């Protein structure tokens, strides 16, 4: 089934509504999870273990789930992620102590398994809409939902309590799920290679490894950036929340613009530009961390990095054969999750020596990682994957 342009845009609008509603609900509580878990009696070590378990499970299941999704219709598998996240947040709202809170948190985190399936579904159903336009638009919608809600969630938690915040989030998740239910069903997948070896050879592994290097390098500069700004710049928590909103605004504004640079191009110029803006931001933060306009501008530019994640997904789906799109998309998410696992301890070690070292290390390594992306992300004319639909 190949959707016409109006039907494809209707699908994009429904997905966009669902993403915005989900982001509104998540933004209310996600940044408060460590604080609430501690209020329920968990130690910082137990909180870290719980968050790490969820991330570790995701890293392990992305590729197997992608492989399964390439053999089944995508919509039911996607909806499983929506339902798991909704049940997880309800379980967190009903938790009486940290022991009953952790299972709900883990289920919520693991519900992210559906993200590569969503990308593969959009690629299958986008019809004439370029993926380089659709993915940054969805990413911008998700960022839009998270611009103001972290501050609002903190205010509500202070005055109403976290349980009511989580219940409100669950209501928004339910609305998001209802919007997802209205998405058109995708057709059965095309028959792929009978040989598992032929299937796995079709996955663009060199580009996936290049993305792992790129994402790890970027995360070294990002993971402790709030700590750097607070320690060196003297910025308060209120300022940090404002900077996070500027970063989301950067994703909203820059993502669709950068996506158009990649449309129809053999080289991933939009993807490289997104991370190039991040490189400029790291440089600005090192010299202008005490000045509000400089930090604000740098945080806006860092929004381009988060748009770059969606452009990486669009590019790998162009490189992969149609019968392996879910697995290829899962490779991007595996790289992103594994990058956080690798970057966090390295950034901590560098930060302990000098708070500016993580930014400097990211600034030095990013050009090299981007050059590898330039070569491995090239579409070979006549051999690239078929367009979506």
Phi, psi and omega in degrees: 000121177251117181287145172288170181301313178300319180293324179295318179292327175296318176299316179297319180296317178297317178296321180296316177300315180297318180295318180297314180298319179295317180295324176300315180292316181294320181298333181294328189236340195298318183287349181261359184303311181299322181294314182293320178299323178292322176298330180276001173110001180281143174278161176304323178296316179295323178296315179298320179296317181298314178295321180293324179297315179300316180293322180293318178298316179300313180302323184283330189262345185307305184293315176299319178295320177299319179298318178295317183296331178290353181245001183224160171301144188278325189302312179300322179293322177298313183299330175301323177293316178300314182294320180297317178296319179296314178296322180298316182288328174296320178295321177295321180295327181270001184290135178268335178210181186292334181292325177272346178282322186298317179300320178295319178297316180297316179298319179297315181295319183289339178299344177293356177303337186281352185300311177295330178293323176299315178298316180294323178296313180298319178298322181289327189253000187288341180060234183279358182282124178297139179297328180293347174262320184290314185294312177297329177295316177294321177297320178295321177298318178296318178296323179301320179293340183252013183289311187253341188294328178301317178294319179296318179297321177297318178296316181295319179297324180293323186260330184249339185098152185292329182298319179290325176298315180295323178293322176295319177299319178298322178296319178293323177296322178297318177296320177299318179294321178298320176296320179294327178298334181276355177296144178294147177288140178272156182285165173301147181294155175291150174298132180255191178299137180290330182275127175302325180296320179294323179297310184291333176291337179284345180287132180284074183300318180302320178293322178298318178293323176296322177295321177301316178295318180295312182295320180296316179299315180296319182293331176303321179279337187266326195298324180247022180299317176302321179295319178298314182294323180288320185281314184273320183270344182073021182282142182277174177297325177296319176297318181298321175297321177296319179296322178297322177294320177296323178296316177297321178298322177299320177297319182295317186278315188279327185305303180299326179294314181293326179299322180294334178291336181269346184297122175071010182260143177289322180265145182280067186293321179294317178300314179294323178294323179301313181282335173296322175296323176296321178297318177298320180297318178300320179294318180297321183294328181290329183256340186239023184299337179276354190250123185302313180299322181291313180296317179299316178296320179296319180294324175299316179294326179296337174302334177297327179299316182291329170294328179297331177297317180291325177291328175295320177296318178297320182292317183292330177288336172285327182281332186273153173291155184303326184282000182232022186292319180296319178294319179296318177297322178298330178297321177298314182290326175297316179299319181293317180292317180293327178299320178296320179298319182282322188283325187302308180294325179294318177297321178297319179296315180294320181296323180296328178283318181195123184304335181274349184300319178301320178294319180293319179296317178297319180296324180285323187272336184301315180302322179293315179297322179293326179294325177292321176299320182303320183275318184282340182266015182279132174276128178273118183301132180088346180240359183286163181298153179296151178296159183297158186103000000 
